[in-house]
Short mmCIF file of C-alpha atoms in Angstrom, two decimals:
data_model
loop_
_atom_site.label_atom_id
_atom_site.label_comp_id
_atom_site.label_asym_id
_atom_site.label_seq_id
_atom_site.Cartn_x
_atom_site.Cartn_y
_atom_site.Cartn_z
CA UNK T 1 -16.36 12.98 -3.91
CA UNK T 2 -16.71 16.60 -5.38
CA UNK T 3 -15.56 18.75 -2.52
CA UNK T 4 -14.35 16.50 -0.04
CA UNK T 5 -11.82 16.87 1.48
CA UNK T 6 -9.44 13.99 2.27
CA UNK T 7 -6.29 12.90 3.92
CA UNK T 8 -4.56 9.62 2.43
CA UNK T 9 -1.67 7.87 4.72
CA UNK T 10 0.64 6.37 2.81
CA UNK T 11 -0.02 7.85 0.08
CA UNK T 12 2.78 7.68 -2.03
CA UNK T 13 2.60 4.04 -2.20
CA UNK T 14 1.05 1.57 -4.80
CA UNK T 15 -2.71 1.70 -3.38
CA UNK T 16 -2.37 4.98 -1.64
CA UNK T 17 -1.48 6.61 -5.26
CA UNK T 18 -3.97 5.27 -7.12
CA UNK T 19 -6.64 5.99 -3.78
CA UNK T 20 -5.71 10.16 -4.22
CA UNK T 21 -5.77 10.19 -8.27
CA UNK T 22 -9.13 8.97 -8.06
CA UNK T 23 -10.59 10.55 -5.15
CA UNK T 24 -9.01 14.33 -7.43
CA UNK T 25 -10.61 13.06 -10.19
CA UNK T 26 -13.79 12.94 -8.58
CA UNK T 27 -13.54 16.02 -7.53
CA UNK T 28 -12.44 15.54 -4.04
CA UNK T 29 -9.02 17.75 -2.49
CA UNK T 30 -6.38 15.79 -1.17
CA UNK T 31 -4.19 16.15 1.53
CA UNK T 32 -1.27 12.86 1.31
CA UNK T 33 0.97 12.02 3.65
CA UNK T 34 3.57 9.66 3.71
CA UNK T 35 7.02 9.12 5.41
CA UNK T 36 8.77 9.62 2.10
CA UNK T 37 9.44 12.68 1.22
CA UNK T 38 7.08 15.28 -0.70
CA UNK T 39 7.33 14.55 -4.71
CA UNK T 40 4.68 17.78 -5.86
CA UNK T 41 4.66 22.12 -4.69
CA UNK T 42 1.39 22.43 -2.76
CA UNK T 43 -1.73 23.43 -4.66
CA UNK T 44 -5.42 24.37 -3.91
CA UNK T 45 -6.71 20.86 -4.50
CA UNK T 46 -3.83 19.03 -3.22
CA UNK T 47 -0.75 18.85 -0.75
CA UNK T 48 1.78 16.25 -0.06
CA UNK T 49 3.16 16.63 3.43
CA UNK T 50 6.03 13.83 3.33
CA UNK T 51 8.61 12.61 6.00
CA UNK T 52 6.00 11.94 8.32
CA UNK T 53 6.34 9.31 10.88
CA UNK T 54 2.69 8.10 11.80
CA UNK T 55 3.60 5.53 14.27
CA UNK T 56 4.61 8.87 16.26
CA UNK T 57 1.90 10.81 17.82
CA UNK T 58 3.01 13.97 17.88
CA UNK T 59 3.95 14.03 14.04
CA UNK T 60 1.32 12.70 12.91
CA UNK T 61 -1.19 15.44 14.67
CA UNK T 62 1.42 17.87 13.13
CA UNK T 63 0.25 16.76 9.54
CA UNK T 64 -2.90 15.87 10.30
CA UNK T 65 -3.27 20.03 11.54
CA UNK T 66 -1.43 21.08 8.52
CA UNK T 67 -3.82 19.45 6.08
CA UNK T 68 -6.44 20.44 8.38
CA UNK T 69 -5.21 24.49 8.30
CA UNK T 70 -4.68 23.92 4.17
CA UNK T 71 -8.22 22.75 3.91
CA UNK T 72 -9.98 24.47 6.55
CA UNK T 73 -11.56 21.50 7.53
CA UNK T 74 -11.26 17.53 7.09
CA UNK T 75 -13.76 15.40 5.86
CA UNK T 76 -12.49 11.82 5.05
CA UNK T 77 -9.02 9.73 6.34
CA UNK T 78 -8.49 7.01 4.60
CA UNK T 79 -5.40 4.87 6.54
CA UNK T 80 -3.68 3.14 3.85
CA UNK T 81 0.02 3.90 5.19
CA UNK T 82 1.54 -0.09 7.10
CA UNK T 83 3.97 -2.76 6.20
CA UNK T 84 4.39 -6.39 5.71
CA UNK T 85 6.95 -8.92 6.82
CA UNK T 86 6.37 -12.72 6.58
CA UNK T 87 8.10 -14.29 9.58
CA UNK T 88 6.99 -17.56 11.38
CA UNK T 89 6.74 -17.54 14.89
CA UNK T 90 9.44 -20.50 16.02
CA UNK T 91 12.20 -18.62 14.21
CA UNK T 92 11.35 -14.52 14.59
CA UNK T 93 12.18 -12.01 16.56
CA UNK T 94 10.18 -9.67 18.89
CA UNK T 95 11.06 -6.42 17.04
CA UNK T 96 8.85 -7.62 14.09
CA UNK T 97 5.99 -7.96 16.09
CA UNK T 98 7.16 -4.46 17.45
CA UNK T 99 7.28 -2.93 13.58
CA UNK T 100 4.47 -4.77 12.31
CA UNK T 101 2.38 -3.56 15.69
CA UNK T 102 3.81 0.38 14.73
CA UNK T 103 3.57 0.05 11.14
CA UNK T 104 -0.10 -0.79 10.93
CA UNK T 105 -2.03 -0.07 14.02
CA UNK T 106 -0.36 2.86 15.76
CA UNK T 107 -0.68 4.68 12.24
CA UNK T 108 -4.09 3.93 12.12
CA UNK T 109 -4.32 5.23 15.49
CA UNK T 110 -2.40 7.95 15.59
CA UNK T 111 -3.59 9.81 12.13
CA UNK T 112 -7.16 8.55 13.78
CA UNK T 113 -7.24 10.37 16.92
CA UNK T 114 -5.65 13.53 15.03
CA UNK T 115 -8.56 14.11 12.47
CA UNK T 116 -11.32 12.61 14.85
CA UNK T 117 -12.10 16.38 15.87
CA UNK T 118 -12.04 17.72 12.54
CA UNK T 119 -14.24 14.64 10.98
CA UNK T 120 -17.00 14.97 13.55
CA UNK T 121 -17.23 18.57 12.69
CA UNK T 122 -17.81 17.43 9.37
CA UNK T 123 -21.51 16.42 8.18
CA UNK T 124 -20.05 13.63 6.67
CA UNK T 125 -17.24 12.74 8.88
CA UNK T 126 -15.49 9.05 7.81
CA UNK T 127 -12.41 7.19 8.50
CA UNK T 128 -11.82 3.75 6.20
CA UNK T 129 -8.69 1.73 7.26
CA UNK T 130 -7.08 -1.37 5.44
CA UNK T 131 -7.18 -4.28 7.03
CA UNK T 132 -6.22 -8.06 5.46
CA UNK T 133 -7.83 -10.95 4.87
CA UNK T 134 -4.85 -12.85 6.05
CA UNK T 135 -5.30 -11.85 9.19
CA UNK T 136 -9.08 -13.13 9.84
CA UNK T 137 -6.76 -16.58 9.71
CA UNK T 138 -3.21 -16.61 9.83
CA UNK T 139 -1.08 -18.69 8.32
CA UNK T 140 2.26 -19.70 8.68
CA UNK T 141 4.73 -16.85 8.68
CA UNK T 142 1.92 -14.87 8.87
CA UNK T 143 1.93 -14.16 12.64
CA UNK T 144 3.05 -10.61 13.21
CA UNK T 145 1.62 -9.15 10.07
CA UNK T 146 -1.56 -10.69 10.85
CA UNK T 147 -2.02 -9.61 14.86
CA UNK T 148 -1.45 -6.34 13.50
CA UNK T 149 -3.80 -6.05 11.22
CA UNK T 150 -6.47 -7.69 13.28
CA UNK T 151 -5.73 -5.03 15.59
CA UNK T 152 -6.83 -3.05 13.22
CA UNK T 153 -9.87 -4.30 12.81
CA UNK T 154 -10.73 -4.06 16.63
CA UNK T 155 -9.60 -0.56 16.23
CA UNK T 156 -11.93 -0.47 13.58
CA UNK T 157 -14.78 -1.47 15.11
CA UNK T 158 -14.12 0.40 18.66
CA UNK T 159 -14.07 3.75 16.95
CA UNK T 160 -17.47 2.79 15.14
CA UNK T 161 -19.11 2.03 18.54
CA UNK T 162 -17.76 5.05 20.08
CA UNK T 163 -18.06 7.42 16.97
CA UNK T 164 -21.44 6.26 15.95
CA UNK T 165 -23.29 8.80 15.03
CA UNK T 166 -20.86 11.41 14.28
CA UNK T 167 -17.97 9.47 12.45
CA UNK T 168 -18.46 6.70 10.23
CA UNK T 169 -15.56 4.19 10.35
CA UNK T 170 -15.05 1.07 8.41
CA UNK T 171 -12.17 -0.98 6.70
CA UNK T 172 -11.52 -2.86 3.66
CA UNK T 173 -9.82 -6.91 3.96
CA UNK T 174 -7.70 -7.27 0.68
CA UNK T 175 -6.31 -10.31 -0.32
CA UNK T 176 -3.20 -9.99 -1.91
CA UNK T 177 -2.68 -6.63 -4.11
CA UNK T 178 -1.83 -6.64 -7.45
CA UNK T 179 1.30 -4.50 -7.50
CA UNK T 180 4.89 -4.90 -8.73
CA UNK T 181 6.61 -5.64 -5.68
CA UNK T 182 4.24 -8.55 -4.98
CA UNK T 183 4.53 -9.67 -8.84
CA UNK T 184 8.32 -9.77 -7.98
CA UNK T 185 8.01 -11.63 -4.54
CA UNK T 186 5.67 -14.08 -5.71
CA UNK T 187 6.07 -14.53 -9.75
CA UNK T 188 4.74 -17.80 -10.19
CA UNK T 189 1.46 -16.74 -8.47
CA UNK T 190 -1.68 -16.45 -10.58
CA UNK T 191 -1.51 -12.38 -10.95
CA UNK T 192 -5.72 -12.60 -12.20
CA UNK T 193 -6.75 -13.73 -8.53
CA UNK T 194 -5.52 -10.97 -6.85
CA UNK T 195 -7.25 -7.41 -6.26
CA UNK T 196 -6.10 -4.35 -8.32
CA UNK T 197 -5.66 -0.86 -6.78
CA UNK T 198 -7.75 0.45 -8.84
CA UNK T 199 -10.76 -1.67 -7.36
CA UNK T 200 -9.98 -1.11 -3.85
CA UNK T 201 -9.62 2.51 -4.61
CA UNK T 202 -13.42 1.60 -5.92
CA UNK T 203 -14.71 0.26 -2.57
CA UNK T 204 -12.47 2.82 -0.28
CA UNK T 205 -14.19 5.88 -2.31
CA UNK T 206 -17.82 4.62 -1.85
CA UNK T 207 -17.44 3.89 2.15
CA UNK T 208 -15.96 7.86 2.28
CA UNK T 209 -19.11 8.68 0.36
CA UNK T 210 -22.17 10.01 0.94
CA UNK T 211 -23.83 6.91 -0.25
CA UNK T 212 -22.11 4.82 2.53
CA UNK T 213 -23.86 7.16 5.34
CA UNK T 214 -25.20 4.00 6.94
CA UNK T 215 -22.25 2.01 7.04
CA UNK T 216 -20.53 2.08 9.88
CA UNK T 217 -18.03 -1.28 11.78
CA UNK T 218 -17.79 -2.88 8.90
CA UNK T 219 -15.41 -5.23 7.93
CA UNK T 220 -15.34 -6.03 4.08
CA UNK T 221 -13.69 -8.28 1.97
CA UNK T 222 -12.24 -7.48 -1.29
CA UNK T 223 -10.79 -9.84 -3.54
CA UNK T 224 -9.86 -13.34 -3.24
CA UNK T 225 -10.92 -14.51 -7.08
CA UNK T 226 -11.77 -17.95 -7.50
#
């Protein structure tokens, strides 16, 4: 990672933190955005550019440009920024299929097409997104979190065909993430069978390396302890 350059969406959250410390630990400069507001002052290794709708085109371009400008250049996007609702079909509503469609692929998307031009200037140009392994089969009351984030993974794989060459692009499948909000929704869960931050910070870091060069439309796995 020493010298890269990357963006992290949603990166004030639980995996997006952990994502950045690692990646400036490494040596990388980060750029985070979020739609919460900025916590740090910018610095010469890292910015925080915060209220930031990404399901918006135009404001995400804005902050993709301004890391971009900070930078002078892009290198990496990793899309971590989405949302989750559980919400079975029979007895939902439309809007959540709406928010979960917004909140997870128009994100993706949006901060995508932004840095596209910047990453395949790049000589290492690569875009990991976070997909779900609920969504390769949904459950019950898993129906408009998982469209969205299969939608994901055909965005995934589209900008790999089309990119190929110039623009890696692949995505990580977690099962369920070991965080403190999901310890509080679901305390009688066995906390040692889900996947830490920390290890799909591991896997996210390697496919925006130089060692993942030829990986490109992949979808992959992580977690899901047996």
């Amino acid at each position: 990672m020493q010298g890269k350059v990357l963006i992290v969406t949603g990166a004030l959250g639980a995996l997006g933190k952990v994502v950045a410390e690692t990646a400036l630990a490494r040596g990388a400069r980060v750029a985070g955005i979020d739609h919460a507001p900025s916590q740090i002052s910018a610095m010469p290794e890292r910015i925080e550019i915060g209220g930031v709708d990404l399901s918006d085109a135009a404001q995400a371009k804005t902050a993709v440009e301004a890391a971009a400008r900070h930078f002078g250049g892009l290198d990496v996007l990793v899309n971590i920024a989405g949302g989750f609702a559980f919400e079975t079909v029979g007895d939902g509503d439309v809007k959540t299929w709406q928010r979960m469609h917004a909140l997870n692929v128009l994100t993706a998307l949006n901060a995508s097409q932004a840095a596209l031009p910047h990453l395949a200037a790049s000589k290492a140009g690569r875009i990991v997104n976070i997909g779900a392994m609920g969504a390769l089969q949904a459950g019950s009351g898993m129906g408009p979190y998982a469209a969205s984030k299969a939608g994901v993974h055909r965005l995934t794989e589209a900008l790999a065909s089309e990119w190929k060459g110039k623009v890696t692009v692949n995505a990580v499948l977690p099962s369920i993430i070991d965080t403190k909000a999901n310890r509080a929704d679901m305390p009688k869960a066995d906390f040692a069978k889900w996947v830490t931050p920390q290890e799909l910070a591991e896997v996210i870091l390697f496919l925006a390396s130089d060692a993942a060069s030829g990986v490109t439309g992949a979808l992959i796995p992580v977690g899901g302890r047996v």
